[in-house]
mmCIF file of C-alpha atoms in Angstrom:
data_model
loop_
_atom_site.group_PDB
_atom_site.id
_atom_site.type_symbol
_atom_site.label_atom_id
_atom_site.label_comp_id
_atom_site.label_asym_id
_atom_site.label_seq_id
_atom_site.Cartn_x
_atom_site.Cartn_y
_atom_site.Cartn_z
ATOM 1 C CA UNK Q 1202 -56.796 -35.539 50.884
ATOM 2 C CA UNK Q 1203 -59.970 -34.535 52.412
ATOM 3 C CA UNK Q 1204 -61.543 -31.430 51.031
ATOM 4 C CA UNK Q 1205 -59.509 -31.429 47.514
ATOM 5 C CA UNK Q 1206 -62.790 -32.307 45.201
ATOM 6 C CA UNK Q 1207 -64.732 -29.652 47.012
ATOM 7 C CA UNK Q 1208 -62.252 -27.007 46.423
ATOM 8 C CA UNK Q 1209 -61.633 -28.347 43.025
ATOM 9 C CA UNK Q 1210 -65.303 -27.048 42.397
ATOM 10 C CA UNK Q 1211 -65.336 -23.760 43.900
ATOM 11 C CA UNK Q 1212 -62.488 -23.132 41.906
ATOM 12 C CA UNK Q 1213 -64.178 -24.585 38.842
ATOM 13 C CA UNK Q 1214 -66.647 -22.280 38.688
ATOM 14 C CA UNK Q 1215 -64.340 -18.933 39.879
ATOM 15 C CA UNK Q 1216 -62.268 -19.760 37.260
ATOM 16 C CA UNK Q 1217 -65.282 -19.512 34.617
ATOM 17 C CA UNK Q 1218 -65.746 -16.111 33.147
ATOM 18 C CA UNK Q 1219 -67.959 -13.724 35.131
ATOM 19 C CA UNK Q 1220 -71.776 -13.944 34.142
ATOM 20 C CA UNK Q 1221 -70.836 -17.060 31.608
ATOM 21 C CA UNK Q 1222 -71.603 -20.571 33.013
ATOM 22 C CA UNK Q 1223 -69.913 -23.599 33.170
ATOM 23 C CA UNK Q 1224 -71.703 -27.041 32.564
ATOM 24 C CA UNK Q 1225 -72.694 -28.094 35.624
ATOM 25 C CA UNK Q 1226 -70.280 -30.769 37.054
ATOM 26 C CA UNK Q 1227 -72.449 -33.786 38.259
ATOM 27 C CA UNK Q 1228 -69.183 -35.964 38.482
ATOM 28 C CA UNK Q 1229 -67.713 -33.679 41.058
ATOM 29 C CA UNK Q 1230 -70.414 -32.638 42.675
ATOM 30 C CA UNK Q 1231 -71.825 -36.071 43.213
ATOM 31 C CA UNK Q 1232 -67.837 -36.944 44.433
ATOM 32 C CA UNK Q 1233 -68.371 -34.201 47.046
ATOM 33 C CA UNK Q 1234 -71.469 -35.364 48.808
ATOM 34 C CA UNK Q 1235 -70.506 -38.905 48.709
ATOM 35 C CA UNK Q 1236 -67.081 -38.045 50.621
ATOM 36 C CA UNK Q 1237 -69.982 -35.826 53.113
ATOM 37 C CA UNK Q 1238 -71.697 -39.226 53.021
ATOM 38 C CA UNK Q 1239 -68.135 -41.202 54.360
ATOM 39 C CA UNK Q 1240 -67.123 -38.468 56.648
ATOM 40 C CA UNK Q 1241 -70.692 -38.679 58.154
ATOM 41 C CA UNK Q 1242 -70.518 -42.979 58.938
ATOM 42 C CA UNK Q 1243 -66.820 -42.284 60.337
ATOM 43 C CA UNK Q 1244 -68.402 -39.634 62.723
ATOM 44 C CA UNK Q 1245 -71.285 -41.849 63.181
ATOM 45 C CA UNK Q 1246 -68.540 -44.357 63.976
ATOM 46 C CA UNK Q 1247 -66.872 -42.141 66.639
ATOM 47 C CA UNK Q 1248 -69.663 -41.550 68.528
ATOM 48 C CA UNK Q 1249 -71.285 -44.471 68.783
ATOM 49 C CA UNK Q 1250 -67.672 -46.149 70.326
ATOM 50 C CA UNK Q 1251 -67.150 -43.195 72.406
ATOM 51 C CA UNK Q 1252 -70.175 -44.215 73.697
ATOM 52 C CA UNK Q 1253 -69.640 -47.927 74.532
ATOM 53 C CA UNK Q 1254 -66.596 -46.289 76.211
ATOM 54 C CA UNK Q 1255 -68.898 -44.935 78.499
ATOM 55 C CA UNK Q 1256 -67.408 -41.590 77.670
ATOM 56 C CA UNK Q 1257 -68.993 -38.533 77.201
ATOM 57 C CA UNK Q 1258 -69.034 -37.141 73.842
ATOM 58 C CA UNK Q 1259 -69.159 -33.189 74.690
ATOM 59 C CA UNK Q 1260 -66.201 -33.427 77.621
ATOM 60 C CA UNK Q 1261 -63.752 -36.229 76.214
ATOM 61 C CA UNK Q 1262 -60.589 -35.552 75.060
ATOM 62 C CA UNK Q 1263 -59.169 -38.170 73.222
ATOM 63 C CA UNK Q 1264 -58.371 -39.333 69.513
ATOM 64 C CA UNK Q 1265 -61.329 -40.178 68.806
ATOM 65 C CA UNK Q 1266 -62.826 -36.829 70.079
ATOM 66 C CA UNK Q 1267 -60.528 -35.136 67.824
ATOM 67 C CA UNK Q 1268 -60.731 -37.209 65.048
ATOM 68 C CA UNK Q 1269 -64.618 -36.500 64.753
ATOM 69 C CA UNK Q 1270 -64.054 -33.151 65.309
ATOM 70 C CA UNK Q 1271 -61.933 -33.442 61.863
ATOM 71 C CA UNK Q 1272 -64.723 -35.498 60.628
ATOM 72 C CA UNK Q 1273 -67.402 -32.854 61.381
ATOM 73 C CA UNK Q 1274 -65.371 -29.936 59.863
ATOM 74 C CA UNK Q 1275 -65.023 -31.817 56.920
ATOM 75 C CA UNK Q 1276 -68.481 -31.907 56.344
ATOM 76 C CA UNK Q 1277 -69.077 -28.615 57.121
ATOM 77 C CA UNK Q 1278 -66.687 -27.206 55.041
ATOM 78 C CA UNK Q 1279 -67.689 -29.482 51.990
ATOM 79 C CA UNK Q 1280 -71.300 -27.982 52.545
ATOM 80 C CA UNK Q 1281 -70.108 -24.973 52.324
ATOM 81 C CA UNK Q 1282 -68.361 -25.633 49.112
ATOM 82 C CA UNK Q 1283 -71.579 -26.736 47.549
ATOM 83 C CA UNK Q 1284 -73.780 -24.100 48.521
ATOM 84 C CA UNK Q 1285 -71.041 -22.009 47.412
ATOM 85 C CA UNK Q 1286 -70.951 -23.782 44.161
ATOM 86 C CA UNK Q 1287 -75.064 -23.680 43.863
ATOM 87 C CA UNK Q 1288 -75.681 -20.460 45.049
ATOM 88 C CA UNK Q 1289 -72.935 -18.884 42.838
ATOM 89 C CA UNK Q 1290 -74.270 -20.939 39.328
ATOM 90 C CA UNK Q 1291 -77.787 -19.814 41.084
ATOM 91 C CA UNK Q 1292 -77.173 -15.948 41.432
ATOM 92 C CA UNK Q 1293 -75.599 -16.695 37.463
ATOM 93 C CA UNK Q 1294 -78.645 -17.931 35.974
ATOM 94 C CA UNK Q 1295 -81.489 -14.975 38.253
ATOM 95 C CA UNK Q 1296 -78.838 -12.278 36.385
ATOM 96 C CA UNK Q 1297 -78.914 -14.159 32.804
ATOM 97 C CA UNK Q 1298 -82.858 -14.257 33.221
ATOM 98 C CA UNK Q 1299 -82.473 -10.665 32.945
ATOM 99 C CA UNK Q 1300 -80.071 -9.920 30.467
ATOM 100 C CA UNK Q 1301 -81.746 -12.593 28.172
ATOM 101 C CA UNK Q 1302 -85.862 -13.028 29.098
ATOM 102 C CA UNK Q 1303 -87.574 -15.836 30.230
ATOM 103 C CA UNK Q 1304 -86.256 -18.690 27.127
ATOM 104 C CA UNK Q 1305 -83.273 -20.410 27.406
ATOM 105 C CA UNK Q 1306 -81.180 -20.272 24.730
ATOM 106 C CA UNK Q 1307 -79.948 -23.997 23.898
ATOM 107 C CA UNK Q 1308 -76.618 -23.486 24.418
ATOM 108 C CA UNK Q 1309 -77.287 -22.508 27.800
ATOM 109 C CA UNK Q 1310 -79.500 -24.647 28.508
ATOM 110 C CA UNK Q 1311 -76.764 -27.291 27.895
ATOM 111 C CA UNK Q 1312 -74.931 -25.654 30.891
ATOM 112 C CA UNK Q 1313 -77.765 -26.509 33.493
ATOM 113 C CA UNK Q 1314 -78.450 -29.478 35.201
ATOM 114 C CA UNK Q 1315 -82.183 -30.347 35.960
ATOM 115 C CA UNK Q 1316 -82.934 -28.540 38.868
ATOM 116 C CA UNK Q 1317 -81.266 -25.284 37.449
ATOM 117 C CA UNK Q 1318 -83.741 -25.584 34.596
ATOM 118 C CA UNK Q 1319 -86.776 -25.706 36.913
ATOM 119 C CA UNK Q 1320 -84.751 -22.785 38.848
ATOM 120 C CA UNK Q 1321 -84.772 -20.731 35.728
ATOM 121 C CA UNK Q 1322 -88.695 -21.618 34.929
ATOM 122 C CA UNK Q 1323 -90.039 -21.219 37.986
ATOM 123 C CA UNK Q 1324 -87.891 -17.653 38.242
ATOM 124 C CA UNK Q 1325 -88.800 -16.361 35.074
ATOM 125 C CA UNK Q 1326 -92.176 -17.307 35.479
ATOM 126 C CA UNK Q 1327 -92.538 -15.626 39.340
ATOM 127 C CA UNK Q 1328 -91.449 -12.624 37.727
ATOM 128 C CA UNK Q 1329 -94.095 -12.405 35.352
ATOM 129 C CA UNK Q 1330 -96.857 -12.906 37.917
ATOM 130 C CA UNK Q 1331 -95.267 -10.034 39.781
ATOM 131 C CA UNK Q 1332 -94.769 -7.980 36.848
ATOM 132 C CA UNK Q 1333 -98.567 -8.561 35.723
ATOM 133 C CA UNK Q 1334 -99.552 -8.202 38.985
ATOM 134 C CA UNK Q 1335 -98.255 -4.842 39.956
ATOM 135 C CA UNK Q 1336 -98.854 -3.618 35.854
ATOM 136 C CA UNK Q 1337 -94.820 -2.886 35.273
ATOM 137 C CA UNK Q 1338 -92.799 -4.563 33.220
ATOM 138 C CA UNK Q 1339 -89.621 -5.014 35.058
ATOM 139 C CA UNK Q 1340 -87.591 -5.937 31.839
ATOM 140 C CA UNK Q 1341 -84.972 -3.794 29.926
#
């Protein structure tokens, strides 16, 4: 069923304790954006014979109109799961910077994936120009 993985992740991470992250779920996530990738050719797919039909994409009303309209929402929504699932973990990690100062602890750092790592680096270390900048240390 289209849409299950992408849910599966929101949930995922809802379920998790507040301000405690999860490890970061490649497998799913990767699942997601590959279905994104499939609804995108079928779309692709739709179009393009829509348009050998000499029909017009905007105006017709057929099955395969409405089948790339459940295409394209399918895609959308699936974005939207994964920017909710990144910008939640995100928002996690920018509060944990200030609870626990610019080093990881390892058993967080376990929990991140890559690009949350260089998240939390680049974060924690934006905050220290600004802090040294302005002469206030921001931390509690």
């Amino acid at each position: 069923m289209y849409g299950r993985k992408a849910c599966q992740l929101v949930k995922e991470f809802a379920s998790g304790e507040k301000g405690q992250l999860t490890p970061f779920n490649n497998d799913l996530f990767d699942q997601v954006v590959a279905e994104c990738s499939q609804h995108h050719g079928e779309l692709q797919s739709l179009i393009r014979k829509m348009q050998e039909e000499g029909l017009d994409v905007q105006t017709a009303r057929n099955a395969d109109h409405y089948g790339a309209l459940i295409h394209l929402f399918s895609i959308v929504r699936n974005k939207r799961c994964l920017t909710a699932y990144v910008y939640n973990r995100a928002e996690t990690i920018r509060n944990l910077l200030w609870k626990i100062g610019p080093v990881i602890p390892k058993e967080i750092e376990e929990k991140l994936n890559h690009w949350e790592e260089e998240y939390f680096k680049k974060h924690s270390a934006a905050l220290k120009s600004y802090m040294s900048k302005v002469l206030v240390d921001l931390t509690v």
